[in-house]
PDB file of C-alpha atoms in Angstrom:
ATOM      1  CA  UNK A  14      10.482  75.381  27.562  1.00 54.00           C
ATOM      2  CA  UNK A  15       7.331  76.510  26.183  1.00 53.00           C
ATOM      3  CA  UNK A  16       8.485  76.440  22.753  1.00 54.00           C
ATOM      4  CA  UNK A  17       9.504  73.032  23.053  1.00 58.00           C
ATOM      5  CA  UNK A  18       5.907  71.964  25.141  1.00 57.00           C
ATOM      6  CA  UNK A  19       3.799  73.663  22.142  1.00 57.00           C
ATOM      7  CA  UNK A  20       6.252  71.588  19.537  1.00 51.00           C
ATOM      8  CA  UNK A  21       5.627  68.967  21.364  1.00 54.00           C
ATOM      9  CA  UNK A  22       1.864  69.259  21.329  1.00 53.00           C
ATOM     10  CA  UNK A  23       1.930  70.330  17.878  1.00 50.00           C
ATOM     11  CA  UNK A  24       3.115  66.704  16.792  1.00 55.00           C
ATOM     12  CA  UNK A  25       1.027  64.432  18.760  1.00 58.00           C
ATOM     13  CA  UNK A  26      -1.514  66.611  16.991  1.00 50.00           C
ATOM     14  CA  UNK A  27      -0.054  65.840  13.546  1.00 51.00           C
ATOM     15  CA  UNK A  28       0.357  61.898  14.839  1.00 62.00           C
ATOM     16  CA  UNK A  29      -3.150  61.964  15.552  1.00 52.00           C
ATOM     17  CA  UNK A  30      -4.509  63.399  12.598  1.00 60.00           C
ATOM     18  CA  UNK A  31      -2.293  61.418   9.859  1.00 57.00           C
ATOM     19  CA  UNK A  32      -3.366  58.065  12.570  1.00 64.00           C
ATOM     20  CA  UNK A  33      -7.371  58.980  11.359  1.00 71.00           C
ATOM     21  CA  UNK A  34      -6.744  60.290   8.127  1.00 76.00           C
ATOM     22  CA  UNK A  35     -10.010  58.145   7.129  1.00 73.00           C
ATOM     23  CA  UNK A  36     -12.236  60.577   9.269  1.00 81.00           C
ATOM     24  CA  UNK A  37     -11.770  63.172   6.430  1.00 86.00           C
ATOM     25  CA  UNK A  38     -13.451  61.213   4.083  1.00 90.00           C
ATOM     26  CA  UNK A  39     -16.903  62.661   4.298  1.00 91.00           C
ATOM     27  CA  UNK A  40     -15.100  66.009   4.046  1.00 91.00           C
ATOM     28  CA  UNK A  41     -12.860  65.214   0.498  1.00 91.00           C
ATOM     29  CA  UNK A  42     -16.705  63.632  -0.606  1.00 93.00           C
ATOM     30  CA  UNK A  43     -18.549  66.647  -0.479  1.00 93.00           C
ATOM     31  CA  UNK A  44     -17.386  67.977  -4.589  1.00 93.00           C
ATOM     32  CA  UNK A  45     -18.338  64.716  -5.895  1.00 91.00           C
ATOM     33  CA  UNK A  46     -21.803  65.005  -3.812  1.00 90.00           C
ATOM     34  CA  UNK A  47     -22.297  68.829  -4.764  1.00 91.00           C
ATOM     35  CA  UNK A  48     -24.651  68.462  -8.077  1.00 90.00           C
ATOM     36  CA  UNK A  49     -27.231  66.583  -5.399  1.00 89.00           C
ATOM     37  CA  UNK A  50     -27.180  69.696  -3.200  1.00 85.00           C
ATOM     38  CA  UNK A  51     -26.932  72.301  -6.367  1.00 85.00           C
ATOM     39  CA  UNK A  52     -29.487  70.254  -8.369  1.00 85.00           C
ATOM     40  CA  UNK A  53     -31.048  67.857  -7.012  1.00 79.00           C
ATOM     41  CA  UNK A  54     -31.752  64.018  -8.255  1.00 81.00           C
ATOM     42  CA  UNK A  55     -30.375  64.472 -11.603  1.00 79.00           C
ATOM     43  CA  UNK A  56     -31.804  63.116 -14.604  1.00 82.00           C
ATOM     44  CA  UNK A  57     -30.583  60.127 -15.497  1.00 85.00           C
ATOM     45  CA  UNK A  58     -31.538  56.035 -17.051  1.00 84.00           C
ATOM     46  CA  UNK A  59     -33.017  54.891 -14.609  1.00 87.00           C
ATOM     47  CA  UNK A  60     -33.363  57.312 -11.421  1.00 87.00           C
ATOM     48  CA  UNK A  61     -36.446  57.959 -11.735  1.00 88.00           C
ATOM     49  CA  UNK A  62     -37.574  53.780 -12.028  1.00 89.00           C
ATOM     50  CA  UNK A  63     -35.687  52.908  -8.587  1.00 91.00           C
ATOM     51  CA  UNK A  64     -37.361  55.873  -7.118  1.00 91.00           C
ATOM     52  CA  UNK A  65     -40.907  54.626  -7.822  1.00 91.00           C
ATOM     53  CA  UNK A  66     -39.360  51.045  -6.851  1.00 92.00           C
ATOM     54  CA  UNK A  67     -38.752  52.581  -3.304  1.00 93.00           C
ATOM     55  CA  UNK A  68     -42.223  54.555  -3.550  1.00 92.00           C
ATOM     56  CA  UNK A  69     -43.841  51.064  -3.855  1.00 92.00           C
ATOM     57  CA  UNK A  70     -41.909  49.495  -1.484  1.00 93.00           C
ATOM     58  CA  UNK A  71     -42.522  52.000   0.960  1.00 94.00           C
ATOM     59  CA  UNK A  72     -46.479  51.184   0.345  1.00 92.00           C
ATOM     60  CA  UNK A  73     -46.025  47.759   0.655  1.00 92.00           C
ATOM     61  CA  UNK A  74     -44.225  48.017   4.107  1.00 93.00           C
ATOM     62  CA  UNK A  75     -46.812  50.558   5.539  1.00 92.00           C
ATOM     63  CA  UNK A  76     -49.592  47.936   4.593  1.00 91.00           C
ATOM     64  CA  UNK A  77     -47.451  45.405   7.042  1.00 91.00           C
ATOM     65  CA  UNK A  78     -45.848  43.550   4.565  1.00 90.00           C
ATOM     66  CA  UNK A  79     -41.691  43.108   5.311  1.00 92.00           C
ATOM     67  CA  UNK A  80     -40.808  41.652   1.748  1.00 92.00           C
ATOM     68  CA  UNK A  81     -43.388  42.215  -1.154  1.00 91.00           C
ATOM     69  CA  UNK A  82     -42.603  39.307  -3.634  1.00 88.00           C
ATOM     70  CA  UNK A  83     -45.453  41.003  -5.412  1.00 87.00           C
ATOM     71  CA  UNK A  84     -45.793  45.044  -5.842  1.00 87.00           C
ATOM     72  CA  UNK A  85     -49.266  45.117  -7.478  1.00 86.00           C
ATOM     73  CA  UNK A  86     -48.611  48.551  -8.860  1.00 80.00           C
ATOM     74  CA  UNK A  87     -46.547  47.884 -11.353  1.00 85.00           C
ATOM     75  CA  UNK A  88     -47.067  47.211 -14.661  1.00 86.00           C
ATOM     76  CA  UNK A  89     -50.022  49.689 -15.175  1.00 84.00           C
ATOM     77  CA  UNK A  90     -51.451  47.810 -11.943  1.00 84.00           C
ATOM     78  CA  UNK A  91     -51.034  44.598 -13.085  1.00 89.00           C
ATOM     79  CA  UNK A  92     -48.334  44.124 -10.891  1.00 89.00           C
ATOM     80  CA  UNK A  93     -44.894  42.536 -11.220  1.00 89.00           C
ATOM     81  CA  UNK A  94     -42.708  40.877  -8.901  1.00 92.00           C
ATOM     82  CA  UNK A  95     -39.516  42.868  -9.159  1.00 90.00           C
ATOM     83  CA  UNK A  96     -38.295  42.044  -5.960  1.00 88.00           C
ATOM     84  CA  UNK A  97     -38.607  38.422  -6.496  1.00 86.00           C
ATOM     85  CA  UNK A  98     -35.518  38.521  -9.040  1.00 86.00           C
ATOM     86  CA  UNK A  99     -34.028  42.085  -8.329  1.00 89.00           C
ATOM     87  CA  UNK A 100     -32.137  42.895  -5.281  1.00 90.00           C
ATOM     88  CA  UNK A 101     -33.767  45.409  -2.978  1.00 92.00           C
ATOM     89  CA  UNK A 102     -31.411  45.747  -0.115  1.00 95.00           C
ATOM     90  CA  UNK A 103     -30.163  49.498  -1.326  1.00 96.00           C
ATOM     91  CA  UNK A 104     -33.895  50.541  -1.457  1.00 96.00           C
ATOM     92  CA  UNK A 105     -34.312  48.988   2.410  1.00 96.00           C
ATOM     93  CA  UNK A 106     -31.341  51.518   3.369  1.00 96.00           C
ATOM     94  CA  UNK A 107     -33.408  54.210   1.233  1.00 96.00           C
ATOM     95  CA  UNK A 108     -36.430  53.438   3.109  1.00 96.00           C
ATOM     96  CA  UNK A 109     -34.980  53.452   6.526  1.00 96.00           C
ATOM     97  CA  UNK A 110     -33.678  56.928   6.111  1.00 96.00           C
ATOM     98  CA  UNK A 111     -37.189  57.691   4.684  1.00 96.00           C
ATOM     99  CA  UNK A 112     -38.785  56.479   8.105  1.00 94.00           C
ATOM    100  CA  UNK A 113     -36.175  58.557  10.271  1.00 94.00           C
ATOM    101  CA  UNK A 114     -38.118  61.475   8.310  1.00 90.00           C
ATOM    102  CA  UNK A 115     -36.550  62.749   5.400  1.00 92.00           C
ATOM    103  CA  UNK A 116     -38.941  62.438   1.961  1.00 93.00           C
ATOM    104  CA  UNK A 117     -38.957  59.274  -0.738  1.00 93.00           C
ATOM    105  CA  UNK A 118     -36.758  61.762  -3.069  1.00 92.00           C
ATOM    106  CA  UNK A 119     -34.272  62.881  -0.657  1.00 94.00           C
ATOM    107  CA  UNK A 120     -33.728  59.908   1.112  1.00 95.00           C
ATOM    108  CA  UNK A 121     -33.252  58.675  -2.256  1.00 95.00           C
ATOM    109  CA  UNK A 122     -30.644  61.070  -2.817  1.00 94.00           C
ATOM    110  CA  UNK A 123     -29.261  60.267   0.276  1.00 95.00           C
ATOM    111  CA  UNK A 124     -28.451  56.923  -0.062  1.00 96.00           C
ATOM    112  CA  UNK A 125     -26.332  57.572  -2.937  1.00 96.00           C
ATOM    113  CA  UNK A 126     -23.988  59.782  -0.794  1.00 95.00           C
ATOM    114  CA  UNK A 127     -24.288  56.991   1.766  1.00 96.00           C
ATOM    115  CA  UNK A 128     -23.260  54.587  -0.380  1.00 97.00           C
ATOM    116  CA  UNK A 129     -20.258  56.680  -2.153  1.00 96.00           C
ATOM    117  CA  UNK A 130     -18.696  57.172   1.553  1.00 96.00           C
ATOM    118  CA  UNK A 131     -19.197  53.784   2.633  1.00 96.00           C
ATOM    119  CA  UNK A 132     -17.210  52.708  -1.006  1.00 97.00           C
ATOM    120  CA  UNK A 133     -14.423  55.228   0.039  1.00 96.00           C
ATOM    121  CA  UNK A 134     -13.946  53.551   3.740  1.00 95.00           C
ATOM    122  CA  UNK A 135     -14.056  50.205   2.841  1.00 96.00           C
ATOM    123  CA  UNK A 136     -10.822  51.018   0.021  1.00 96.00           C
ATOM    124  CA  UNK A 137      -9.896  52.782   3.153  1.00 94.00           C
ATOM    125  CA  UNK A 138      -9.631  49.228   4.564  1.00 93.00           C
ATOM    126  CA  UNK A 139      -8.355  47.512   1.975  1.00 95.00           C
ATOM    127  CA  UNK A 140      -5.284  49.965   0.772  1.00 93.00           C
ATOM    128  CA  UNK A 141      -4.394  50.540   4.167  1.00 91.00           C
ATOM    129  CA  UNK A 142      -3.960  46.640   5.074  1.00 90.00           C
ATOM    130  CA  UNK A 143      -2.297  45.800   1.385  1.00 89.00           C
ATOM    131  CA  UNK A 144       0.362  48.778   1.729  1.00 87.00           C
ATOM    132  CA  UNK A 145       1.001  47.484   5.558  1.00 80.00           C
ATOM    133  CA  UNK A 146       1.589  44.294   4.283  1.00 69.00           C
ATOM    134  CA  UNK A 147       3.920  45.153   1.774  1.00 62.00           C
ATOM    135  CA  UNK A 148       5.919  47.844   3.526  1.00 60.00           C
ATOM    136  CA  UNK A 149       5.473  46.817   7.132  1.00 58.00           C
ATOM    137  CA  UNK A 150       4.521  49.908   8.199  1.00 58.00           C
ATOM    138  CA  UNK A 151       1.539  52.488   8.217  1.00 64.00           C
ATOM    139  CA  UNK A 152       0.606  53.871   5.031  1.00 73.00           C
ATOM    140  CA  UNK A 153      -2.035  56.434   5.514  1.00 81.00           C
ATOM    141  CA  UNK A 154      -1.415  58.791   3.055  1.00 84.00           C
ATOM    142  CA  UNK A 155      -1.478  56.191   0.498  1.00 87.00           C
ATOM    143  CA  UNK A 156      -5.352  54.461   1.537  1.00 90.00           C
ATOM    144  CA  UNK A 157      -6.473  58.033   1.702  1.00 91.00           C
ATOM    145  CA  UNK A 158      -5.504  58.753  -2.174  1.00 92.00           C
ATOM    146  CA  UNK A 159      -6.962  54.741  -2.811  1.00 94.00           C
ATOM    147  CA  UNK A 160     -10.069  56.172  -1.021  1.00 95.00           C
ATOM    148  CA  UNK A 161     -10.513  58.915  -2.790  1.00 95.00           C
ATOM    149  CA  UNK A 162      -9.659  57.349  -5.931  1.00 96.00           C
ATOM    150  CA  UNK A 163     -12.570  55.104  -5.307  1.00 97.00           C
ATOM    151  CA  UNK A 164     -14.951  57.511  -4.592  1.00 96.00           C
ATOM    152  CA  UNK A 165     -14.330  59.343  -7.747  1.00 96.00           C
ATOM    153  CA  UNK A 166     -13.971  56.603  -9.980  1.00 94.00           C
ATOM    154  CA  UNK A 167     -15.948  57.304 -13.439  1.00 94.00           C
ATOM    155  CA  UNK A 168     -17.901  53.968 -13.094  1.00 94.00           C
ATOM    156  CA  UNK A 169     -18.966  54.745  -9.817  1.00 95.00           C
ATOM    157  CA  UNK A 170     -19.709  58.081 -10.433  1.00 93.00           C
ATOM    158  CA  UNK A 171     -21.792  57.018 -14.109  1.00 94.00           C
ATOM    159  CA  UNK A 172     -23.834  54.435 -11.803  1.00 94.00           C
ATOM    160  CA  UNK A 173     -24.603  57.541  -9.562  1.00 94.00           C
ATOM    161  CA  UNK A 174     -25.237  60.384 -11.850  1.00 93.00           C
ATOM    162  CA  UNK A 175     -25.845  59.026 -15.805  1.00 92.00           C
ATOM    163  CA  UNK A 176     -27.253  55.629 -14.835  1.00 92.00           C
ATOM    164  CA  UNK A 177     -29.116  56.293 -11.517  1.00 91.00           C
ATOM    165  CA  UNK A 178     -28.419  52.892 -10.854  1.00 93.00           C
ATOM    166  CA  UNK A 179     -29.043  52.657  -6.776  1.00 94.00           C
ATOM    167  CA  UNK A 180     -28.382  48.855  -6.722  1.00 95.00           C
ATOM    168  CA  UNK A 181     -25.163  48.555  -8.777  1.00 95.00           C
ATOM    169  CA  UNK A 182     -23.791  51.667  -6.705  1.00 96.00           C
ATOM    170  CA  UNK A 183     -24.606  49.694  -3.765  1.00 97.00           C
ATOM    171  CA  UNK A 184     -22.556  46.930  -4.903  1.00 97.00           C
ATOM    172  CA  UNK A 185     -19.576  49.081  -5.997  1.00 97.00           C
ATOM    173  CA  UNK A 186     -19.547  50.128  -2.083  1.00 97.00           C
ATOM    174  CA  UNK A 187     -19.243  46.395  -0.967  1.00 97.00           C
ATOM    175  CA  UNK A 188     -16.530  45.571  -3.311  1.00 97.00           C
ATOM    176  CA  UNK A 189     -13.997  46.566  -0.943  1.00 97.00           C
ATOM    177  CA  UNK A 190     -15.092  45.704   2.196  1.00 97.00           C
ATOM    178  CA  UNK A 191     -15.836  41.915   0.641  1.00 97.00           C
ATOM    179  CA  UNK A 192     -12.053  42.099  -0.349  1.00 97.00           C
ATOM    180  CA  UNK A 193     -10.593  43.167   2.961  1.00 96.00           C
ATOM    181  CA  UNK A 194     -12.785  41.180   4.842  1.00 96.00           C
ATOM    182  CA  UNK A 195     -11.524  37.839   3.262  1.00 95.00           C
ATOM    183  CA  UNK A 196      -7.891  39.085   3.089  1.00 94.00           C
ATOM    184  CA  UNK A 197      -7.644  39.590   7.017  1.00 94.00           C
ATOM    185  CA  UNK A 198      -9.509  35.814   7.577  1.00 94.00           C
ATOM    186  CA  UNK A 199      -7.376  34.551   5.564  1.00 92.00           C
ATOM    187  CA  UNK A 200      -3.787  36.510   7.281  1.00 90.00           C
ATOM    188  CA  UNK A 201      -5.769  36.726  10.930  1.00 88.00           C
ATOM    189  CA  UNK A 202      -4.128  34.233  13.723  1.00 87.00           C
ATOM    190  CA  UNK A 203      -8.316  34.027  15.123  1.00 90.00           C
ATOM    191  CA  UNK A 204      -9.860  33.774  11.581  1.00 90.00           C
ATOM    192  CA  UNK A 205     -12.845  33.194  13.159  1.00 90.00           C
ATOM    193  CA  UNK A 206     -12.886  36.497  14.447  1.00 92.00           C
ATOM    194  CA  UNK A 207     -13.786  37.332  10.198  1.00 94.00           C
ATOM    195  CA  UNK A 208     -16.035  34.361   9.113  1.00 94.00           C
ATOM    196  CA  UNK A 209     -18.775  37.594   9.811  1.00 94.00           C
ATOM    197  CA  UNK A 210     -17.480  40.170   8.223  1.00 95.00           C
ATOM    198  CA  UNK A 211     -16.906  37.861   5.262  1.00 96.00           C
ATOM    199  CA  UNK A 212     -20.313  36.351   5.752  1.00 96.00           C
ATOM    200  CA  UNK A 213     -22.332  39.390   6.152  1.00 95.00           C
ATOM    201  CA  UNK A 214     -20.673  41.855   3.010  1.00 96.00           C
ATOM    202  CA  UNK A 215     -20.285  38.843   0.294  1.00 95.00           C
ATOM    203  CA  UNK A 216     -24.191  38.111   1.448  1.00 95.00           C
ATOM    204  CA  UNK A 217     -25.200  41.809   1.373  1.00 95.00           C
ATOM    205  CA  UNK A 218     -24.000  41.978  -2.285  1.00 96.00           C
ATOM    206  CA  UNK A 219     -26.255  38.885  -3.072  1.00 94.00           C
ATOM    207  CA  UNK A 220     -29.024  41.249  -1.681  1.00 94.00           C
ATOM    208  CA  UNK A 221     -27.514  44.069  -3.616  1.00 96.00           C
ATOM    209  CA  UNK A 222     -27.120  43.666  -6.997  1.00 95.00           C
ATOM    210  CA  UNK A 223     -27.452  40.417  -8.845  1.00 91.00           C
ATOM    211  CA  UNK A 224     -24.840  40.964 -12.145  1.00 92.00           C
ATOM    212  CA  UNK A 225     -22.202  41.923  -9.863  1.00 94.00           C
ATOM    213  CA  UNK A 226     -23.103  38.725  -7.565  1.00 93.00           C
ATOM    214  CA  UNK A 227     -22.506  36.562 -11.156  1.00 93.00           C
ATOM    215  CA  UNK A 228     -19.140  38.578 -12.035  1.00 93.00           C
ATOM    216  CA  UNK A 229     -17.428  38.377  -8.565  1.00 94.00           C
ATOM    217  CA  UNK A 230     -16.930  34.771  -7.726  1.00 91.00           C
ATOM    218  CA  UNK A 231     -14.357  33.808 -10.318  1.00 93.00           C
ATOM    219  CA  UNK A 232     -12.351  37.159  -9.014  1.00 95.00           C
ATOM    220  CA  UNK A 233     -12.710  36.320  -5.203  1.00 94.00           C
ATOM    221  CA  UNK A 234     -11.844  32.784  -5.982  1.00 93.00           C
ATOM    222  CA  UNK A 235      -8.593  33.617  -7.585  1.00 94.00           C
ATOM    223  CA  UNK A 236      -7.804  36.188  -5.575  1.00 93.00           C
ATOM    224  CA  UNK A 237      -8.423  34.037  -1.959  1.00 92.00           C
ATOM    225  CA  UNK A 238      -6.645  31.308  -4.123  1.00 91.00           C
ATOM    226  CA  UNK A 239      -3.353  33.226  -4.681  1.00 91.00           C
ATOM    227  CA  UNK A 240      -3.451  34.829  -1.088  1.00 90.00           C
ATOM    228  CA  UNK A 241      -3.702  31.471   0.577  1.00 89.00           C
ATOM    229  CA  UNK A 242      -1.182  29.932  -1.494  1.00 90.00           C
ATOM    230  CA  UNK A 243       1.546  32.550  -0.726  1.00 87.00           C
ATOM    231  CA  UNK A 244       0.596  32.386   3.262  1.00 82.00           C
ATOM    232  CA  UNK A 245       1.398  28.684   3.230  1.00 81.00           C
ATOM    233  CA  UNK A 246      -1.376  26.809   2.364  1.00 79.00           C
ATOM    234  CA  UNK A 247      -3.327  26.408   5.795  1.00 83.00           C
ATOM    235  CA  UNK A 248      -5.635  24.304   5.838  1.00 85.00           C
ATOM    236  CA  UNK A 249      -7.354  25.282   8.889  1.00 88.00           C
ATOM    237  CA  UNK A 250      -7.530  28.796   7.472  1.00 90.00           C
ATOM    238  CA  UNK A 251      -9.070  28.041   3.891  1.00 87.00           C
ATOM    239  CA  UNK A 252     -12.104  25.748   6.063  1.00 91.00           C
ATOM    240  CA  UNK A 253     -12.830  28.761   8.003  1.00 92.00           C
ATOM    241  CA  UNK A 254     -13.492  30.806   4.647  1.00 92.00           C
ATOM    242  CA  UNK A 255     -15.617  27.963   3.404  1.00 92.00           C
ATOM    243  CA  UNK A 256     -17.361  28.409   6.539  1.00 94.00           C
ATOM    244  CA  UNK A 257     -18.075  32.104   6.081  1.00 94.00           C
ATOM    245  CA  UNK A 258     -18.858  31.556   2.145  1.00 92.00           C
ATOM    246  CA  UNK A 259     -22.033  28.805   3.236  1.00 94.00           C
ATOM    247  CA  UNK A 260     -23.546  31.459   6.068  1.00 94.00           C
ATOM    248  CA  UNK A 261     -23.184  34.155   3.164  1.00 94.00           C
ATOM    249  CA  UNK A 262     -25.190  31.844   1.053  1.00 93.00           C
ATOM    250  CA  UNK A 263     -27.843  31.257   4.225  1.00 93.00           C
ATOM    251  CA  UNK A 264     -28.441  34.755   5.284  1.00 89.00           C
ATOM    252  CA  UNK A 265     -29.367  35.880   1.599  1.00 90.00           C
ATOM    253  CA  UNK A 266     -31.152  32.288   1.076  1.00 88.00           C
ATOM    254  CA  UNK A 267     -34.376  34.188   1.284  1.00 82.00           C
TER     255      UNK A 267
END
């Protein structure tokens, strides 16, 4: 009886664990995270650029203002308005996790591991909903080796560690959540219940990282395109994505 009761236990343990699989991501990130703890901010093309971006920033904010479109100490103090044309919203997350107290350098640092984590749940997402669709049933085991996949992709990992680029790492996270997020308005019964999530990642990525911004629409398009086509062509359905594209373009009008 007690054998049985402790079998019994031991596989609603084993239910649980392969039902939030996705909570070991953090976990299976820490090798590809390990030459930040071992090293530090590694030299790379243009690390050490975004960090002064972010030093500047952070001046600019102190002095009370919420969006330089000018950061006068650039350019040997001529100034140049880099955020004007370059998309700061990765050095806002940077700067946030400055103000909760860790330094410019770490935070720095920090947002890269933020950002590789958030790129591994959001293939999560995606894998996890394409695999359910196509198998009609849970697939678990196969968005965790999508997720990790992801997270140790070599682009990803050259924007991290050769490039230093915090913006196009940034957008690289949002890639996937953009995806799922128009896939489930466009299978949802209640799309409305995604015109956000749709809204709020494909605008974050026009606050992220402008080349990726130019490159994705043709991609999206088809792919929404396709999806709609093969759901039966609702009507209904394809306004509500409209819907969410025009608030994208609204809350990154600024």
């Amino acid at each position: 009886m007690a054998a049985s009761s402790g079998l019994a236990a031991l596989g609603r343990y084993w239910r649980w664990l392969y039902n939030h699989l996705w909570l070991t991501l953090p976990l299976l990130a820490i090798p590809v995270l390990w030459p930040f703890y071992q090293e530090g901010l590694l030299r790379s093309f243009d690390g050490g650029l975004h960090l002064l971006r972010l030093g500047v920033l952070d001046e600019q904010l102190r002095h009370g203002t919420l969006y330089p479109r000018w950061a006068p100490g650039l350019m040997l103090g001529y100034g140049y308005p880099v955020f004007s044309f370059y998309a700061p919203s990765t050095y806002y997350l940077a700067e946030l996790l400055h103000w909760v107290g860790l330094s410019l350098y770490v935070s720095f640092m920090a947002t890269f591991a933020l950002l590789i984590v958030a790129a591994g749940f959001g293939m999560w997402l995606l894998a996890s909903d394409s695999l359910r669709d196509s198998t009609g049933g849970e697939q678990n085991w196969g968005a965790l080796v999508a997720a990790i996949a992801y997270m140790y992709g070599p682009y990803l990992l050259m924007n991290v560690f050769i490039s230093g680029a915090l913006a196009a790492t940034g957008a690289q996270a949002l890639l996937p959540w953009i995806f799922w997020s128009v896939r489930r308005l466009l299978r949802a019964q209640q799309p409305a219940l995604y015109v956000l999530p749709v809204a709020i990642t494909l605008g974050g990525l026009a606050v992220t990282h402008n080349l990726t911004l130019i490159f994705l629409p043709p991609v999206l398009l088809g792919y929404s395109l396709i999806l709609w086509w093969q759901l039966g062509r609702n009507r209904r359905t394809l306004q509500w994505l409209l819907l969410s594209l025009l608030i994208a373009m609204g809350v990154s009008a600024f």
